[in-house]
Amino acid sequence: MTWSIIATWNFSIDGVKAAAEFVAKGGKSLDAVEMAAKYVEDDPAADTIGYGGIPNLEGEVELDAAIMNGEDLSIGAVMGVKGYKNPISIARKVLTDSPHNILIGQGAEEFAARNGFEKTILLTDESIRKWLDAKKQLAEISKENKGCNKANHDIYGHDTVGIVALDTFGKMASGTSTSGLAMKHKGRVGDSPLVGSGFYVDNYIGGAAATGVGEDIMKGCICFYAVQLMKEGYSPQEAAELAVKKIHDRLFEKNGKVGNIAIVCADNKGNFGGAANHEGFEYAAASDKTLPTIYKVKPVI
Ligand code: ASP
């Protein structure tokens, strides 16, 4: 029986292992995506996702997450949610139990409370320390740049857990979860909870999930694009590379600079791959043919 699970970054390896075991035993792809994301959301060492995520400029942890069912293309997404450590599960509840695709901020929090999710303090000693340190660095930069703080996230970075799963029934799902860019402005939303940009999946073809600077990723709707490339016959690896390269080149041509962009792709036959426009991108994946492994990616540019 063919199955696969792939997720961005090496911090997702434990979630991938657990989800792989689950799917191999007949678990469903939508559950596997939620399970893998929760592993990372619960881990304070993954400091750009869920509990322990680096706060925004004002010291609040605002989370974005989304999940998509490749069977009927249903979507659930939440944006700017505070006080809940598993936004992926709230997103899934939006998918199954709300008449809408996306809920934001207070509306998403009230929806979570109504549906029995428990409030949690997401700040940790470590994330407070990082925030205070980043504030200090920003004050210095702002003095030098006359108040310009365009590249706040360069100080403490950003990452997303983005997942695509194929189960033994041939059904696929994808999802993302992130606290977004460190030291982002209050209310800022990146690509991660935006369908087509941060994630996409269709059982008939495959799925994709992205990580990197959302402000650039969303300009190319990279995940929808990668899935369309797989539909045209490209393998997941080829689709990932081509999608990253095309979008990178286009943005570079227009602006002379591009933020980090990385993507993972999987098709409905158990093949998967990943690509990035920068050094250091890794993803974790497993399938009926491969044990859970962390893959290092060479930049396509
Ligand atoms: N894409 C995320 C965002 O822009 C951050 C990341 O994945 O690095 O919010």
Short mmCIF file of C-alpha atoms and ligand atoms in Angstrom, two decimals:
data_model
loop_
_atom_site.label_atom_id
_atom_site.label_comp_id
_atom_site.label_asym_id
_atom_site.label_seq_id
_atom_site.Cartn_x
_atom_site.Cartn_y
_atom_site.Cartn_z
CA MET A 1 0.00 0.00 0.00
CA THR A 2 1.42 3.37 -1.01
CA TRP A 3 1.58 6.25 1.49
CA SER A 4 3.86 9.20 2.21
CA ILE A 5 4.32 12.14 4.53
CA ILE A 6 6.61 15.12 4.02
CA ALA A 7 7.13 18.21 6.16
CA THR A 8 9.33 21.29 6.09
CA TRP A 9 12.44 21.60 8.29
CA ASN A 10 14.24 19.10 10.48
CA PHE A 11 12.17 20.03 13.57
CA SER A 12 9.27 18.14 12.01
CA ILE A 13 11.03 14.75 12.12
CA ASP A 14 9.30 13.50 15.30
CA GLY A 15 5.91 14.52 13.94
CA VAL A 16 6.71 12.85 10.62
CA LYS A 17 7.73 9.64 12.42
CA ALA A 18 4.51 9.56 14.44
CA ALA A 19 2.33 10.42 11.45
CA ALA A 20 4.14 7.84 9.28
CA GLU A 21 3.42 5.08 11.78
CA PHE A 22 -0.20 6.22 11.95
CA VAL A 23 -0.72 6.35 8.19
CA ALA A 24 1.06 3.02 7.65
CA LYS A 25 -1.52 1.43 9.95
CA GLY A 26 -4.43 2.84 7.96
CA GLY A 27 -4.73 6.34 9.46
CA LYS A 28 -6.21 9.12 7.30
CA SER A 29 -4.14 11.86 5.67
CA LEU A 30 -6.09 14.73 7.27
CA ASP A 31 -5.45 13.30 10.75
CA ALA A 32 -1.79 12.73 9.86
CA VAL A 33 -1.30 16.37 8.85
CA GLU A 34 -2.90 17.58 12.08
CA MET A 35 -0.83 15.11 14.13
CA ALA A 36 2.48 16.11 12.55
CA ALA A 37 1.75 19.83 12.96
CA LYS A 38 0.77 19.40 16.63
CA TYR A 39 4.11 17.76 17.41
CA VAL A 40 5.87 20.90 16.25
CA GLU A 41 3.35 23.31 17.78
CA ASP A 42 3.84 21.67 21.19
CA ASP A 43 7.63 21.78 21.00
CA PRO A 44 9.02 25.06 22.47
CA ALA A 45 12.36 24.37 20.76
CA ALA A 46 10.63 25.01 17.42
CA ASP A 47 10.56 28.72 18.21
CA THR A 48 8.61 29.97 15.21
CA ILE A 49 5.57 27.74 15.68
CA GLY A 50 2.92 27.34 18.39
CA TYR A 51 4.02 27.24 22.05
CA GLY A 52 7.26 29.18 22.48
CA GLY A 53 6.86 30.94 19.11
CA ILE A 54 8.65 34.29 18.90
CA PRO A 55 6.23 37.14 19.58
CA ASN A 56 5.31 40.09 17.38
CA LEU A 57 6.68 43.60 17.97
CA GLU A 58 4.28 44.10 20.85
CA GLY A 59 5.25 40.90 22.64
CA GLU A 60 2.19 38.85 21.65
CA VAL A 61 2.36 35.44 19.98
CA GLU A 62 0.03 35.54 16.96
CA LEU A 63 -0.39 32.22 15.17
CA ASP A 64 -1.50 31.30 11.64
CA ALA A 65 -2.47 27.80 10.49
CA ALA A 66 -4.38 26.05 7.72
CA ILE A 67 -5.41 22.60 6.61
CA MET A 68 -6.80 21.36 3.28
CA ASN A 69 -8.52 18.14 2.31
CA GLY A 70 -7.45 16.94 -1.14
CA GLU A 71 -10.57 14.87 -1.52
CA ASP A 72 -13.10 17.72 -1.73
CA LEU A 73 -10.73 20.74 -1.67
CA SER A 74 -12.26 21.90 1.62
CA ILE A 75 -10.16 24.37 3.59
CA GLY A 76 -9.92 25.57 7.17
CA ALA A 77 -7.62 28.43 8.15
CA VAL A 78 -7.07 30.72 11.11
CA MET A 79 -4.98 33.88 11.19
CA GLY A 80 -3.57 35.98 14.01
CA VAL A 81 -4.85 33.68 16.75
CA LYS A 82 -3.60 34.38 20.29
CA GLY A 83 -3.68 32.12 23.34
CA TYR A 84 -4.15 28.71 21.69
CA LYS A 85 -1.19 26.45 21.14
CA ASN A 86 -2.66 24.20 18.46
CA PRO A 87 -4.03 26.50 15.74
CA ILE A 88 -3.88 23.56 13.28
CA SER A 89 -6.68 21.90 15.25
CA ILE A 90 -8.74 25.10 15.28
CA ALA A 91 -8.18 25.34 11.51
CA ARG A 92 -9.40 21.78 11.15
CA LYS A 93 -12.49 22.62 13.18
CA VAL A 94 -13.11 25.57 10.86
CA LEU A 95 -12.87 23.13 7.93
CA THR A 96 -15.34 20.64 9.41
CA ASP A 97 -17.68 22.72 11.58
CA SER A 98 -17.92 26.23 10.21
CA PRO A 99 -19.65 27.54 7.10
CA HIS A 100 -16.47 29.49 6.23
CA ASN A 101 -12.91 28.78 5.13
CA ILE A 102 -11.06 31.38 7.18
CA LEU A 103 -11.50 32.96 10.60
CA ILE A 104 -9.21 35.70 11.89
CA GLY A 105 -8.15 37.12 15.26
CA GLN A 106 -10.89 37.54 17.82
CA GLY A 107 -13.44 35.70 15.68
CA ALA A 108 -11.15 32.69 15.46
CA GLU A 109 -10.45 32.81 19.20
CA GLU A 110 -14.16 32.97 20.07
CA PHE A 111 -14.79 30.06 17.67
CA ALA A 112 -12.03 28.09 19.43
CA ALA A 113 -13.49 28.83 22.87
CA ARG A 114 -17.00 27.81 21.72
CA ASN A 115 -15.56 24.55 20.44
CA GLY A 116 -13.86 23.63 23.69
CA PHE A 117 -10.24 24.57 22.93
CA GLU A 118 -8.33 25.54 26.07
CA LYS A 119 -6.50 28.85 26.39
CA THR A 120 -2.77 28.62 27.05
CA ILE A 121 0.05 31.06 27.71
CA LEU A 122 2.31 30.72 24.68
CA LEU A 123 5.22 32.81 25.94
CA THR A 124 8.16 30.94 27.47
CA ASP A 125 11.16 32.32 29.41
CA GLU A 126 13.21 31.71 26.28
CA SER A 127 10.82 33.48 23.89
CA ILE A 128 10.60 36.48 26.27
CA ARG A 129 14.38 36.60 26.43
CA LYS A 130 14.62 36.53 22.63
CA TRP A 131 11.96 39.21 22.31
CA LEU A 132 13.73 41.55 24.76
CA ASP A 133 17.00 40.98 22.97
CA ALA A 134 15.41 41.59 19.55
CA LYS A 135 13.80 44.81 20.87
CA LYS A 136 17.23 46.04 21.91
CA GLN A 137 18.72 45.20 18.50
CA LEU A 138 15.80 46.83 16.72
CA ALA A 139 16.26 50.03 18.71
CA GLU A 140 19.88 50.14 17.52
CA ILE A 141 18.92 49.47 13.88
CA SER A 142 16.14 51.99 14.04
CA LYS A 143 18.58 54.66 15.30
CA GLU A 144 20.88 53.89 12.37
CA ASN A 145 18.09 53.65 9.77
CA LYS A 146 16.04 56.60 10.97
CA GLY A 147 13.17 54.48 12.24
CA CYS A 148 13.00 52.03 9.34
CA ASN A 149 12.33 48.50 10.64
CA LYS A 150 11.51 46.78 7.37
CA ALA A 151 13.65 43.72 8.05
CA ASN A 152 12.73 43.00 11.68
CA HIS A 153 12.59 39.28 11.02
CA ASP A 154 16.24 39.21 9.96
CA ILE A 155 17.09 39.40 13.65
CA TYR A 156 15.30 36.26 14.81
CA GLY A 157 13.99 34.63 11.68
CA HIS A 158 10.93 32.68 10.80
CA ASP A 159 9.87 29.15 9.83
CA THR A 160 6.71 27.17 9.22
CA VAL A 161 5.83 23.54 9.55
CA GLY A 162 4.23 22.73 6.18
CA ILE A 163 3.02 19.20 5.57
CA VAL A 164 1.65 17.03 2.76
CA ALA A 165 0.33 13.52 3.43
CA LEU A 166 -0.90 10.67 1.24
CA ASP A 167 -2.74 7.84 3.00
CA THR A 168 -3.23 4.22 1.99
CA PHE A 169 -6.69 5.07 0.63
CA GLY A 170 -5.11 7.38 -1.97
CA LYS A 171 -6.42 10.47 -0.16
CA MET A 172 -4.23 13.52 0.38
CA ALA A 173 -4.15 16.48 2.75
CA SER A 174 -1.84 19.41 3.42
CA GLY A 175 -1.43 21.98 6.16
CA THR A 176 0.74 24.66 7.74
CA SER A 177 1.33 26.21 11.15
CA THR A 178 3.53 29.18 12.11
CA SER A 179 3.97 32.18 14.36
CA GLY A 180 5.10 33.96 11.19
CA LEU A 181 7.98 36.40 11.04
CA ALA A 182 9.62 37.17 14.37
CA MET A 183 8.96 40.77 15.47
CA LYS A 184 6.26 41.18 12.82
CA HIS A 185 3.82 44.05 13.04
CA LYS A 186 0.64 43.27 14.95
CA GLY A 187 -1.97 41.79 12.59
CA ARG A 188 0.56 40.78 9.91
CA VAL A 189 -0.35 37.58 8.04
CA GLY A 190 2.07 35.72 5.77
CA ASP A 191 1.60 33.09 3.09
CA SER A 192 1.17 30.11 5.42
CA PRO A 193 -2.62 30.27 5.96
CA LEU A 194 -3.32 31.46 2.38
CA VAL A 195 -4.56 28.73 0.07
CA GLY A 196 -2.42 28.38 -3.06
CA SER A 197 0.47 30.30 -1.51
CA GLY A 198 1.29 28.47 1.74
CA PHE A 199 -0.37 25.17 0.90
CA TYR A 200 -2.47 23.31 -1.68
CA VAL A 201 -3.55 19.74 -2.33
CA ASP A 202 -5.73 17.82 -4.76
CA ASN A 203 -6.12 14.03 -4.60
CA TYR A 204 -6.08 13.78 -8.38
CA ILE A 205 -2.57 15.24 -8.52
CA GLY A 206 -0.64 15.96 -5.32
CA GLY A 207 0.07 18.66 -2.79
CA ALA A 208 2.58 21.27 -1.69
CA ALA A 209 3.47 23.38 1.35
CA ALA A 210 5.81 26.35 1.62
CA THR A 211 8.07 28.10 4.10
CA GLY A 212 10.05 31.32 3.87
CA VAL A 213 9.33 35.03 3.64
CA GLY A 214 5.57 35.17 3.15
CA GLU A 215 5.67 38.65 1.66
CA ASP A 216 7.48 37.16 -1.38
CA ILE A 217 6.02 33.63 -1.41
CA MET A 218 2.46 34.91 -1.80
CA LYS A 219 3.40 36.93 -4.90
CA GLY A 220 3.76 33.67 -6.85
CA CYS A 221 0.98 31.46 -5.37
CA ILE A 222 3.76 28.89 -5.31
CA CYS A 223 1.89 25.87 -3.96
CA PHE A 224 -0.94 26.05 -6.47
CA TYR A 225 1.65 26.55 -9.18
CA ALA A 226 3.68 23.51 -8.08
CA VAL A 227 0.57 21.32 -8.05
CA GLN A 228 -0.28 22.51 -11.58
CA LEU A 229 3.25 21.57 -12.66
CA MET A 230 2.73 18.06 -11.27
CA LYS A 231 -0.55 17.93 -13.20
CA GLU A 232 1.44 18.68 -16.37
CA GLY A 233 3.62 15.65 -15.64
CA TYR A 234 6.53 17.01 -13.63
CA SER A 235 7.67 14.87 -10.70
CA PRO A 236 7.33 16.42 -7.22
CA GLN A 237 11.08 17.13 -7.16
CA GLU A 238 10.99 18.76 -10.60
CA ALA A 239 7.84 20.72 -9.76
CA ALA A 240 9.36 22.00 -6.50
CA GLU A 241 12.56 23.10 -8.24
CA LEU A 242 10.81 24.72 -11.18
CA ALA A 243 8.26 26.53 -9.02
CA VAL A 244 10.93 27.98 -6.70
CA LYS A 245 13.22 28.93 -9.59
CA LYS A 246 10.50 30.58 -11.70
CA ILE A 247 9.15 32.62 -8.83
CA HIS A 248 12.59 33.54 -7.56
CA ASP A 249 13.74 34.66 -11.02
CA ARG A 250 10.59 36.67 -11.66
CA LEU A 251 10.84 38.51 -8.33
CA PHE A 252 14.55 39.07 -8.77
CA GLU A 253 13.99 40.49 -12.23
CA LYS A 254 11.39 42.90 -10.90
CA ASN A 255 12.90 43.89 -7.55
CA GLY A 256 16.56 42.89 -7.57
CA LYS A 257 16.08 40.92 -4.36
CA VAL A 258 14.01 37.98 -3.09
CA GLY A 259 13.41 36.61 0.39
CA ASN A 260 13.92 32.97 1.31
CA ILE A 261 11.51 30.62 -0.46
CA ALA A 262 11.27 26.84 0.08
CA ILE A 263 8.66 24.27 -0.78
CA VAL A 264 7.88 20.57 -0.31
CA CYS A 265 5.80 18.62 -2.82
CA ALA A 266 4.27 15.14 -2.97
CA ASP A 267 2.19 13.39 -5.61
CA ASN A 268 -0.57 10.82 -5.23
CA LYS A 269 1.80 7.97 -6.13
CA GLY A 270 4.11 8.24 -3.11
CA ASN A 271 6.84 10.40 -4.70
CA PHE A 272 8.03 13.56 -2.96
CA GLY A 273 10.68 16.28 -3.16
CA GLY A 274 11.71 19.72 -1.97
CA ALA A 275 13.50 22.84 -3.20
CA ALA A 276 14.70 26.22 -1.96
CA ASN A 277 16.34 29.40 -3.23
CA HIS A 278 18.73 29.48 -0.25
CA GLU A 279 21.20 27.37 1.71
CA GLY A 280 20.16 25.40 4.76
CA PHE A 281 16.69 24.17 3.86
CA GLU A 282 15.88 20.67 5.09
CA TYR A 283 12.73 18.60 5.13
CA ALA A 284 11.65 15.38 6.82
CA ALA A 285 9.82 12.66 4.91
CA ALA A 286 8.80 9.02 5.06
CA SER A 287 6.87 6.66 2.82
CA ASP A 288 6.07 2.98 2.41
CA LYS A 289 9.44 2.79 0.61
CA THR A 290 11.61 5.08 2.78
CA LEU A 291 12.17 5.30 6.54
CA PRO A 292 11.74 8.72 8.19
CA THR A 293 14.71 10.76 6.95
CA ILE A 294 15.88 14.36 7.03
CA TYR A 295 16.80 15.55 3.51
CA LYS A 296 19.21 18.45 2.92
CA VAL A 297 18.30 20.61 -0.05
CA LYS A 298 20.74 22.33 -2.41
CA PRO A 299 19.59 25.80 -3.53
CA VAL A 300 18.17 25.90 -7.07
CA ILE A 301 19.73 29.27 -7.83
N1 ASP B 1 6.07 31.72 5.65
C1 ASP B 1 6.06 32.17 7.02
C2 ASP B 1 5.47 33.55 7.06
O1 ASP B 1 5.79 34.36 6.22
C3 ASP B 1 7.38 32.13 7.69
C4 ASP B 1 8.28 30.97 7.31
O2 ASP B 1 7.81 29.93 6.89
O3 ASP B 1 9.49 31.11 7.41
O4 ASP B 1 4.73 33.83 7.97
#
